[in-house]
Coordinates of C-alpha atoms and ligand atoms in Angstrom, one line a residue:
M30 CA -58.8 -29.2 21.4
L31 CA -58.2 -32.0 23.8
R32 CA -54.6 -32.0 22.9
Q33 CA -54.3 -28.3 23.6
D34 CA -55.9 -28.8 27.1
F35 CA -53.6 -31.6 27.8
N36 CA -50.5 -29.5 26.9
R37 CA -51.6 -26.8 29.3
V38 CA -51.4 -29.1 32.3
D39 CA -48.6 -28.1 34.6
P40 CA -45.8 -30.5 33.7
K41 CA -44.8 -30.9 37.4
R42 CA -48.2 -32.2 38.3
R43 CA -47.9 -35.1 35.7
N44 CA -45.2 -36.6 37.8
V45 CA -47.3 -37.1 40.9
V46 CA -47.9 -40.8 41.1
D47 CA -51.2 -41.8 42.5
H48 CA -50.6 -45.6 43.0
R49 CA -54.2 -46.5 42.8
K50 CA -54.9 -44.6 39.6
K51 CA -51.8 -45.9 37.9
Q52 CA -52.4 -49.5 38.7
F53 CA -56.1 -50.0 38.2
A54 CA -57.9 -48.8 35.2
D55 CA -61.1 -48.6 37.1
P56 CA -60.5 -48.5 40.7
A57 CA -64.1 -48.0 41.7
Y58 CA -64.9 -49.9 44.8
K59 CA -67.1 -52.8 44.3
E60 CA -68.3 -55.0 47.1
N61 CA -67.4 -58.6 46.5
Q62 CA -70.1 -61.2 47.2
Y63 CA -69.0 -64.8 47.8
P64 CA -72.2 -66.9 47.3
H65 CA -70.1 -70.0 46.7
R66 CA -67.2 -71.7 48.6
L67 CA -65.3 -72.0 45.4
N68 CA -64.1 -69.1 43.2
I69 CA -63.0 -69.0 39.6
Y70 CA -61.4 -65.6 40.3
A71 CA -63.0 -63.7 37.4
T72 CA -63.3 -60.4 39.2
P73 CA -60.2 -58.7 40.8
P74 CA -60.7 -57.4 44.3
T75 CA -61.0 -53.6 44.9
A76 CA -61.5 -53.1 48.6
D77 CA -58.7 -51.8 50.8
I78 CA -56.6 -54.2 52.8
T79 CA -53.5 -53.4 54.9
L80 CA -50.0 -54.1 53.7
E81 CA -49.7 -56.7 56.5
Q82 CA -52.7 -58.5 55.3
F83 CA -51.4 -58.2 51.7
E84 CA -48.2 -60.0 52.7
Q85 CA -49.6 -62.4 55.2
W86 CA -52.4 -63.7 53.0
A87 CA -50.0 -64.2 50.1
I88 CA -47.5 -66.1 52.3
D89 CA -50.3 -68.3 53.6
R90 CA -51.4 -69.2 50.1
L91 CA -47.9 -69.7 49.0
R92 CA -47.3 -72.3 51.8
I93 CA -50.3 -74.2 50.4
L94 CA -49.2 -74.1 46.8
A95 CA -45.6 -75.1 47.7
E96 CA -46.9 -78.1 49.7
L97 CA -49.2 -79.1 46.8
E98 CA -46.2 -78.9 44.4
A99 CA -44.1 -81.0 46.8
C100 CA -47.0 -83.6 47.0
S101 CA -47.1 -83.9 43.3
F102 CA -43.3 -84.2 43.1
R103 CA -43.4 -87.0 45.7
N104 CA -46.0 -88.8 43.5
K105 CA -48.5 -88.8 46.3
S106 CA -51.9 -90.2 45.3
F107 CA -55.0 -88.1 45.6
P108 CA -56.1 -89.6 49.0
E109 CA -52.5 -89.1 50.3
T110 CA -52.4 -85.5 49.1
L111 CA -55.8 -84.9 50.6
A112 CA -54.7 -86.3 54.0
H113 CA -51.5 -84.3 53.9
M114 CA -53.2 -81.0 52.8
K115 CA -56.3 -81.1 55.0
P116 CA -54.7 -79.8 58.2
L117 CA -52.6 -77.3 56.3
L118 CA -55.7 -76.0 54.5
D119 CA -57.6 -75.7 57.7
K120 CA -54.8 -73.7 59.2
Y121 CA -53.7 -71.4 56.4
L122 CA -56.5 -71.2 53.9
P123 CA -59.8 -72.5 55.4
L124 CA -62.9 -72.4 53.3
E125 CA -66.1 -73.5 55.0
S126 CA -69.1 -74.6 53.0
N127 CA -72.4 -72.7 52.9
T128 CA -74.0 -75.1 55.3
S129 CA -71.5 -74.2 58.0
S130 CA -72.6 -71.9 60.8
S131 CA -69.1 -70.3 60.9
T132 CA -69.1 -66.5 61.3
R133 CA -65.9 -66.3 59.4
L134 CA -67.3 -67.5 56.1
A135 CA -67.0 -64.1 54.3
A136 CA -63.5 -63.4 55.8
E137 CA -62.2 -66.8 54.7
R138 CA -63.5 -66.3 51.2
Q139 CA -62.1 -62.8 51.0
K140 CA -58.7 -64.0 52.0
D141 CA -58.9 -66.8 49.4
H142 CA -59.9 -64.3 46.7
Y143 CA -57.3 -61.6 47.6
S144 CA -54.4 -64.0 48.1
H145 CA -55.0 -65.6 44.7
F146 CA -54.8 -62.2 43.0
I147 CA -51.8 -61.1 45.0
L148 CA -49.9 -64.2 43.9
R149 CA -51.0 -63.6 40.3
L150 CA -49.1 -60.4 40.4
A151 CA -46.1 -62.1 41.9
F152 CA -46.0 -65.0 39.5
S153 CA -46.9 -63.6 36.1
S154 CA -43.5 -62.2 35.2
T155 CA -42.1 -65.3 33.4
E156 CA -43.5 -68.1 31.4
D157 CA -42.0 -70.6 33.8
L158 CA -43.6 -69.0 36.9
R159 CA -46.9 -68.6 35.1
R160 CA -47.0 -72.3 34.1
R161 CA -46.1 -73.5 37.6
F162 CA -48.6 -71.1 39.3
S163 CA -51.5 -72.2 37.1
R164 CA -50.6 -75.8 37.6
V165 CA -50.6 -75.7 41.4
E166 CA -53.6 -73.3 41.5
T167 CA -55.5 -75.9 39.4
M168 CA -54.5 -78.6 41.8
L169 CA -55.8 -76.6 44.7
F170 CA -59.0 -75.8 42.8
R171 CA -59.5 -79.4 41.9
L172 CA -58.9 -80.6 45.5
R173 CA -61.5 -78.2 46.8
L174 CA -63.9 -79.1 44.0
E175 CA -63.7 -82.7 45.0
L176 CA -64.2 -81.8 48.6
D177 CA -67.4 -79.8 47.9
S178 CA -70.7 -81.4 48.6
A179 CA -72.5 -82.5 45.3
K180 CA -75.2 -79.9 45.8
E181 CA -72.8 -77.0 46.3
R182 CA -70.6 -78.2 43.5
M183 CA -73.5 -78.2 41.1
E184 CA -74.6 -74.8 42.2
F185 CA -71.1 -73.4 41.7
V186 CA -70.8 -75.0 38.2
Q187 CA -74.1 -73.6 37.2
S188 CA -73.1 -70.1 38.3
L189 CA -70.2 -70.2 35.9
N190 CA -72.5 -70.0 32.8
L191 CA -70.3 -72.3 31.0
D192 CA -72.5 -72.8 28.0
W193 CA -73.0 -76.5 28.8
E194 CA -76.4 -77.6 27.8
P195 CA -78.0 -80.3 29.9
V196 CA -79.0 -83.3 27.9
S197 CA -82.8 -83.7 27.9
P198 CA -84.4 -86.9 29.2
E199 CA -85.7 -87.6 25.7
E200 CA -82.3 -87.3 24.1
K201 CA -80.7 -89.4 26.8
M202 CA -83.2 -92.2 26.2
K203 CA -82.5 -92.0 22.5
Y204 CA -78.7 -92.6 23.0
L205 CA -78.9 -94.7 26.1
A206 CA -77.0 -97.6 24.7
E207 CA -74.1 -95.4 23.3
L208 CA -74.0 -93.4 26.6
G209 CA -73.8 -96.6 28.6
A210 CA -71.0 -97.9 26.5
I211 CA -68.7 -94.9 26.7
S212 CA -69.3 -94.5 30.5
G213 CA -68.6 -98.1 31.1
F214 CA -71.9 -98.5 33.0
R215 CA -73.5 -101.8 33.4
K216 CA -77.0 -102.1 32.1
G217 CA -79.2 -99.4 33.4
G218 CA -76.4 -97.3 34.9
A219 CA -76.4 -94.6 32.2
D220 CA -80.1 -94.1 33.0
E221 CA -79.3 -92.6 36.3
E222 CA -76.4 -90.4 35.2
T223 CA -76.8 -86.7 34.2
Y224 CA -75.1 -85.6 31.0
F225 CA -74.1 -82.3 29.5
K226 CA -73.6 -81.3 25.9
V227 CA -70.5 -79.2 25.0
D228 CA -68.6 -78.4 21.8
W229 CA -66.2 -81.3 21.4
E230 CA -63.2 -79.0 21.1
R231 CA -63.6 -77.9 24.7
V232 CA -62.9 -81.4 26.1
P233 CA -60.1 -82.7 23.9
D234 CA -58.7 -85.0 26.7
L235 CA -62.1 -86.7 27.2
V236 CA -62.5 -87.1 23.4
E237 CA -59.0 -88.5 23.1
S238 CA -59.6 -91.1 25.8
R239 CA -63.0 -91.9 24.5
R240 CA -64.8 -91.0 27.7
V241 CA -67.6 -89.0 25.9
F242 CA -70.2 -89.8 23.2
L243 CA -69.9 -87.6 20.1
R244 CA -72.9 -86.5 18.1
A245 CA -73.2 -83.6 15.6
G246 CA -70.1 -81.8 16.9
K247 CA -71.2 -82.1 20.5
A248 CA -69.7 -84.2 23.2
F249 CA -72.1 -85.8 25.7
V250 CA -70.2 -85.6 29.0
P251 CA -71.3 -87.5 32.1
S252 CA -71.5 -85.5 35.3
K253 CA -68.8 -87.6 36.9
E254 CA -66.4 -85.9 34.5
L255 CA -67.5 -82.5 35.7
S256 CA -64.4 -81.9 37.9
S257 CA -62.1 -82.5 35.0
M258 CA -64.2 -80.2 32.7
V259 CA -64.4 -77.4 35.2
S260 CA -60.7 -77.7 36.0
V261 CA -59.8 -77.4 32.3
E262 CA -61.9 -74.3 32.1
F263 CA -60.2 -72.9 35.3
T264 CA -56.7 -73.5 33.8
K265 CA -57.7 -71.9 30.5
R266 CA -59.0 -68.8 32.1
L267 CA -56.1 -68.5 34.5
H268 CA -53.6 -68.8 31.7
R269 CA -55.3 -66.0 29.8
A270 CA -55.5 -63.8 32.9
L271 CA -51.9 -64.4 33.8
E272 CA -50.8 -63.2 30.4
L273 CA -52.8 -60.1 30.7
T274 CA -51.4 -59.5 34.2
A275 CA -47.8 -59.9 32.8
R276 CA -48.5 -57.2 30.3
A277 CA -49.7 -54.8 33.0
L278 CA -46.8 -55.6 35.3
P279 CA -44.4 -52.8 34.2
R280 CA -46.8 -50.3 35.6
L281 CA -46.7 -51.9 39.0
D282 CA -42.9 -51.4 39.1
E283 CA -43.5 -47.8 40.1
D284 CA -45.1 -48.9 43.4
D285 CA -42.3 -49.0 45.9
R286 CA -44.5 -50.5 48.6
L287 CA -45.6 -53.6 46.7
T288 CA -42.7 -54.4 44.5
P289 CA -40.4 -55.7 47.3
I290 CA -43.1 -57.8 48.7
L291 CA -44.0 -59.4 45.3
D292 CA -40.3 -59.9 44.6
H293 CA -39.9 -61.7 47.9
L294 CA -42.9 -63.9 47.2
S295 CA -41.8 -65.0 43.7
K296 CA -38.4 -65.8 45.0
N297 CA -39.9 -68.1 47.6
F298 CA -41.9 -69.8 44.9
I299 CA -38.7 -70.5 42.9
T300 CA -37.6 -72.7 45.7
P301 CA -40.9 -74.0 47.1
D302 CA -39.4 -77.0 48.8
S303 CA -36.7 -75.1 50.5
A304 CA -35.6 -71.7 51.8
Y305 CA -32.0 -72.3 51.2
S306 CA -30.8 -69.0 49.9
S307 CA -30.4 -67.1 53.1
G308 CA -28.7 -69.3 55.6
T309 CA -31.8 -71.0 57.0
S310 CA -30.1 -74.3 56.1
D311 CA -27.2 -73.6 58.3
V312 CA -26.3 -76.6 60.3
P313 CA -25.5 -75.8 64.0
G314 CA -22.1 -76.7 65.1
A315 CA -20.8 -77.6 61.6
D316 CA -17.5 -76.2 60.3
I317 CA -18.6 -75.0 56.9
S318 CA -15.3 -73.8 55.5
A319 CA -13.2 -74.4 52.3
R320 CA -10.8 -76.6 54.1
N321 CA -13.5 -78.8 55.5
I322 CA -15.5 -79.5 52.3
D323 CA -13.7 -82.9 51.7
N324 CA -14.9 -84.1 55.2
L325 CA -18.4 -82.7 54.7
S326 CA -18.8 -84.3 51.3
T327 CA -19.5 -87.6 52.9
N328 CA -22.8 -86.1 53.9
F329 CA -23.6 -84.9 50.4
P330 CA -26.2 -86.6 48.1
L331 CA -24.9 -88.5 45.2
C332 CA -25.2 -85.6 42.7
M333 CA -22.9 -83.4 44.8
Q334 CA -20.6 -86.3 45.7
H335 CA -20.1 -86.9 42.0
L336 CA -19.4 -83.2 41.3
H337 CA -17.0 -83.2 44.2
R338 CA -15.2 -86.3 43.1
S339 CA -15.0 -85.0 39.5
L340 CA -13.6 -81.7 40.7
R341 CA -10.9 -83.4 42.7
R342 CA -10.0 -85.8 39.8
D343 CA -9.9 -83.1 37.0
A344 CA -9.2 -79.9 39.0
H345 CA -12.0 -78.5 36.8
L346 CA -15.8 -78.5 36.3
K347 CA -17.7 -77.2 33.4
H348 CA -20.1 -74.3 33.6
F349 CA -23.3 -76.1 34.8
G350 CA -21.3 -78.3 37.2
R351 CA -19.8 -75.2 38.8
L352 CA -23.2 -73.5 39.0
Q353 CA -25.0 -76.5 40.5
Y354 CA -22.1 -77.1 43.0
T355 CA -21.6 -73.4 43.9
L356 CA -25.2 -73.0 44.7
F357 CA -25.3 -76.1 46.8
L358 CA -22.2 -75.0 48.7
K359 CA -23.8 -71.6 49.2
G360 CA -26.9 -73.3 50.5
I361 CA -25.0 -75.3 53.1
G362 CA -23.7 -72.0 54.5
L363 CA -20.3 -71.6 52.8
N364 CA -19.8 -67.8 52.6
L365 CA -18.5 -66.1 49.5
E366 CA -14.9 -65.6 50.7
E367 CA -14.6 -69.3 51.6
C368 CA -16.3 -70.3 48.4
L369 CA -13.7 -68.3 46.4
V370 CA -10.9 -69.9 48.4
F371 CA -12.4 -73.4 47.8
W372 CA -12.7 -72.9 44.0
R373 CA -9.3 -71.2 43.7
S374 CA -7.5 -74.1 45.4
A375 CA -9.6 -76.7 43.5
F376 CA -8.7 -75.2 40.1
H377 CA -5.0 -75.6 40.9
K378 CA -4.0 -76.2 37.3
V379 CA -5.0 -72.6 36.2
T380 CA -3.0 -69.5 36.9
D381 CA -4.3 -66.7 39.3
D382 CA -4.8 -64.5 36.3
Q383 CA -6.9 -67.1 34.5
F384 CA -8.9 -67.9 37.6
N385 CA -9.7 -64.2 38.2
K386 CA -10.7 -63.6 34.6
E387 CA -12.7 -66.7 33.9
Y388 CA -14.1 -68.0 37.2
R389 CA -14.1 -65.5 40.1
Y390 CA -16.8 -63.4 38.5
N391 CA -19.1 -66.4 38.1
V392 CA -18.9 -67.4 41.8
R393 CA -19.5 -63.8 42.9
H394 CA -22.4 -63.5 40.5
V395 CA -24.0 -66.6 42.0
Y396 CA -23.7 -65.1 45.4
G397 CA -25.3 -61.9 44.1
D398 CA -22.1 -59.9 44.7
V399 CA -21.6 -58.4 41.2
G400 CA -23.5 -57.1 38.2
G401 CA -25.9 -55.1 40.2
D402 CA -27.1 -58.3 41.7
S403 CA -26.3 -57.6 45.3
N404 CA -29.7 -56.0 45.6
R405 CA -31.3 -58.8 43.8
R406 CA -33.9 -60.8 45.6
G407 CA -32.1 -62.2 48.6
G408 CA -28.7 -61.8 46.9
G409 CA -27.9 -64.1 44.0
Y410 CA -29.5 -67.3 43.0
S411 CA -31.1 -70.1 45.0
P412 CA -29.7 -73.6 45.2
F413 CA -31.3 -76.0 42.8
S414 CA -34.0 -78.4 44.0
C415 CA -34.0 -82.0 42.8
Q416 CA -36.9 -81.1 40.5
K417 CA -34.8 -78.6 38.7
I418 CA -31.7 -80.8 38.6
L419 CA -33.7 -83.7 37.3
T420 CA -35.6 -81.8 34.6
E421 CA -33.4 -79.0 33.4
H422 CA -30.1 -79.0 31.4
P423 CA -29.2 -82.7 31.2
P424 CA -25.5 -83.1 31.2
G425 CA -23.6 -83.6 28.0
P426 CA -20.3 -85.4 27.4
G427 CA -17.6 -84.4 29.9
E428 CA -20.2 -82.6 32.2
A429 CA -20.7 -83.8 35.8
H430 CA -23.8 -81.9 36.8
G431 CA -27.4 -83.4 36.9
C432 CA -28.7 -86.3 39.0
P433 CA -26.8 -89.6 38.7
Y434 CA -30.0 -91.5 39.4
R435 CA -31.5 -90.0 36.3
H436 CA -28.6 -89.1 34.0
F437 CA -26.2 -92.1 34.5
N438 CA -26.8 -95.5 32.8
L439 CA -27.3 -98.3 35.2
E440 CA -23.8 -99.6 35.0
N441 CA -22.2 -96.2 35.7
L442 CA -24.7 -95.6 38.5
S443 CA -23.9 -98.9 40.2
A444 CA -20.2 -98.2 39.9
L445 CA -20.6 -94.7 41.4
L446 CA -22.7 -96.0 44.3
Q447 CA -20.2 -98.7 45.0
G448 CA -17.4 -96.1 44.8
V449 CA -19.1 -94.2 47.6
G450 CA -19.5 -97.3 49.7
I451 CA -23.0 -98.6 48.8
T452 CA -22.4 -102.3 48.2
D453 CA -25.6 -103.8 49.8
Q454 CA -27.1 -105.9 47.0
S455 CA -30.8 -105.3 48.0
V456 CA -30.2 -101.5 48.0
L457 CA -28.6 -101.7 44.6
R458 CA -31.5 -103.8 43.3
G459 CA -34.0 -101.4 44.8
V460 CA -32.2 -98.4 43.1
K461 CA -32.3 -100.3 39.8
E462 CA -36.1 -100.8 40.1
D463 CA -36.6 -97.2 41.1
K464 CA -34.6 -96.0 38.1
E465 CA -36.6 -98.3 35.8
K466 CA -39.8 -96.8 37.1
Q467 CA -38.3 -93.3 36.8
K468 CA -38.6 -92.7 40.5
F469 CA -35.2 -91.1 40.8
H470 CA -35.7 -89.2 44.0
M471 CA -37.1 -92.4 45.5
A472 CA -33.8 -94.1 44.7
C473 CA -32.0 -91.2 46.4
N474 CA -34.1 -91.5 49.5
R475 CA -33.6 -95.3 49.5
V476 CA -29.8 -94.7 49.6
F477 CA -30.3 -92.1 52.3
E478 CA -32.3 -94.4 54.5
H479 CA -29.8 -97.2 54.0
V480 CA -26.8 -95.0 54.9
H481 CA -28.6 -93.5 58.0
K482 CA -30.5 -96.5 59.1
N483 CA -29.2 -96.6 62.6
E484 CA -29.2 -92.9 63.2
M485 CA -32.8 -92.5 62.0
K486 CA -33.9 -95.2 64.4
Q487 CA -32.1 -93.5 67.2
A488 CA -33.5 -90.1 66.3
K489 CA -37.0 -91.5 66.2
D490 CA -36.7 -93.5 69.4
E491 CA -35.3 -90.5 71.3
G492 CA -38.0 -88.3 69.9
V493 CA -35.4 -85.9 68.4
M494 CA -37.1 -86.0 65.0
T495 CA -40.6 -86.9 64.1
S496 CA -41.5 -89.1 61.2
A497 CA -42.7 -86.0 59.3
Q498 CA -39.3 -84.5 59.7
L499 CA -37.7 -87.6 58.3
E500 CA -40.0 -87.9 55.3
T501 CA -39.0 -87.8 51.6
I502 CA -36.1 -85.5 50.7
V503 CA -36.7 -83.4 47.6
H504 CA -33.7 -81.0 47.8
P505 CA -29.9 -81.8 47.9
N506 CA -29.4 -79.2 50.6
E507 CA -32.1 -80.9 52.8
Y508 CA -30.2 -84.2 52.2
F509 CA -27.0 -82.6 53.5
K510 CA -28.6 -81.0 56.5
R511 CA -30.4 -84.1 57.5
S512 CA -27.4 -86.3 56.9
Y513 CA -25.1 -84.1 58.9
L514 CA -27.4 -83.8 61.8
L515 CA -28.1 -87.5 61.9
K516 CA -24.4 -88.4 61.7
N517 CA -23.7 -86.0 64.5
L518 CA -26.7 -86.7 66.7
N519 CA -24.7 -86.9 69.9
K520 CA -22.7 -83.8 69.2
V521 CA -25.6 -81.5 68.4
K522 CA -28.0 -80.6 71.1
S523 CA -31.4 -82.0 70.6
E524 CA -33.1 -78.6 70.3
D525 CA -30.8 -77.7 67.5
V526 CA -31.5 -80.9 65.6
K527 CA -35.2 -80.3 65.5
M528 CA -35.9 -79.1 62.0
S529 CA -38.7 -76.7 61.0
E530 CA -41.7 -78.6 59.6
Ligands
SF4_602 FE1 -29.3 -85.1 44.0 FE2 -31.9 -84.9 44.2 FE3 -30.7 -86.6 42.5 FE4 -30.6 -87.0 45.1 S1 -32.5 -87.0 43.8 S2 -28.9 -87.2 43.7 S3 -30.4 -85.0 45.9 S4 -30.7 -84.4 42.5

């Protein structure tokens, strides 16, 4: 019966797309209440917002997440991260506590809630994006949790109904000695602490590091470990939710208003510490052309200098080397035509025919010029950040890509550094120590500071660059840009030198 009715529907009407009905199974409007400053984002928002709000709120949150990721990459400690993030959070994603008299409380919480869900849509498409998104969202959550007052934090945790049973005073007295021992309290300290009981499987990291007392399948967790427990729960839920979102994504593709915005957002997350894909890294006054790459290469970071030297030596680079270098050159502002000229002349041992067949396509592809990619987000791929170079595709024999600070042994690294003119013994010693501590980008920054010592001092003294603009570099293209500008301080007008913060 139902089937017959369905078949009688005018077939033309079935094609009418109602975006709201297609995307949300139950679009009924439900007023969101925000009794707490923090949110575990269990309920999706349903109220209307404008497209401008949709985009702006997401961009603001993205700024925060990208900064958090950069802080973690720079190995900033919690207090350093907090000091760095506080003004940014106040500016882009403020969240006042319940005790505040701010009239914007509800609006702030709404923005926080909506922006989280918008980015969920943008970052659930691949496993890599999901993992990174949940990692930085957890960092943000934890930062805020730590900043909450003890009272509000406890109220928020209780609202989550996490199935954690408070340990009764009698039980606590019974196990006081054991609880004191695991918490590392001096005598009497455990007495004042509050404990919760949870199934031990829910806190594997605390069990493993022996920070809880185990009894009859339950872990007794001191309240000082609350943040870690709540954060684990937050990550777990977010992971699950992101997978569900990923499954629902194909339906969203039909929405031609949101898809371009979401694409744009996820592209920016791919290169959080840069915006190097669309010419924003252009260096004013620089001659970025095929014939000038040899000159410019003195301003390249070691990874790219090594690629350039290998290319000049062998008139060839293997696939990942070509990819890493082409993206970098694209990022410094070399256009596609010039890039093709550059590669063609560099590969002078191969014939035109061979070059056209085996290499031309790859370069055009990277620039987003072929394979239907010209409409791809921003056209082609984004230059690799240090993080990507350091962690993905380590070079094999005969390959020149990667980061020398990480992928070379000490002997070869010293030889390469000396080959590019770094002979100062204290710098070489510092690089060795950085490498031993696996702080590869620190080694890179150490070399940068040594090479640009005088220019950095001049730039600071003359107020052309602030300390913030000269802080740790985490992208090869940023290295180039800063290096070029510093080495040409007198040529480039001071307004041009000022880099975006
Ligand atoms: Fe290149 Fe980054 Fe390694 Fe420096 S730290 S050499 S910029 S990958």
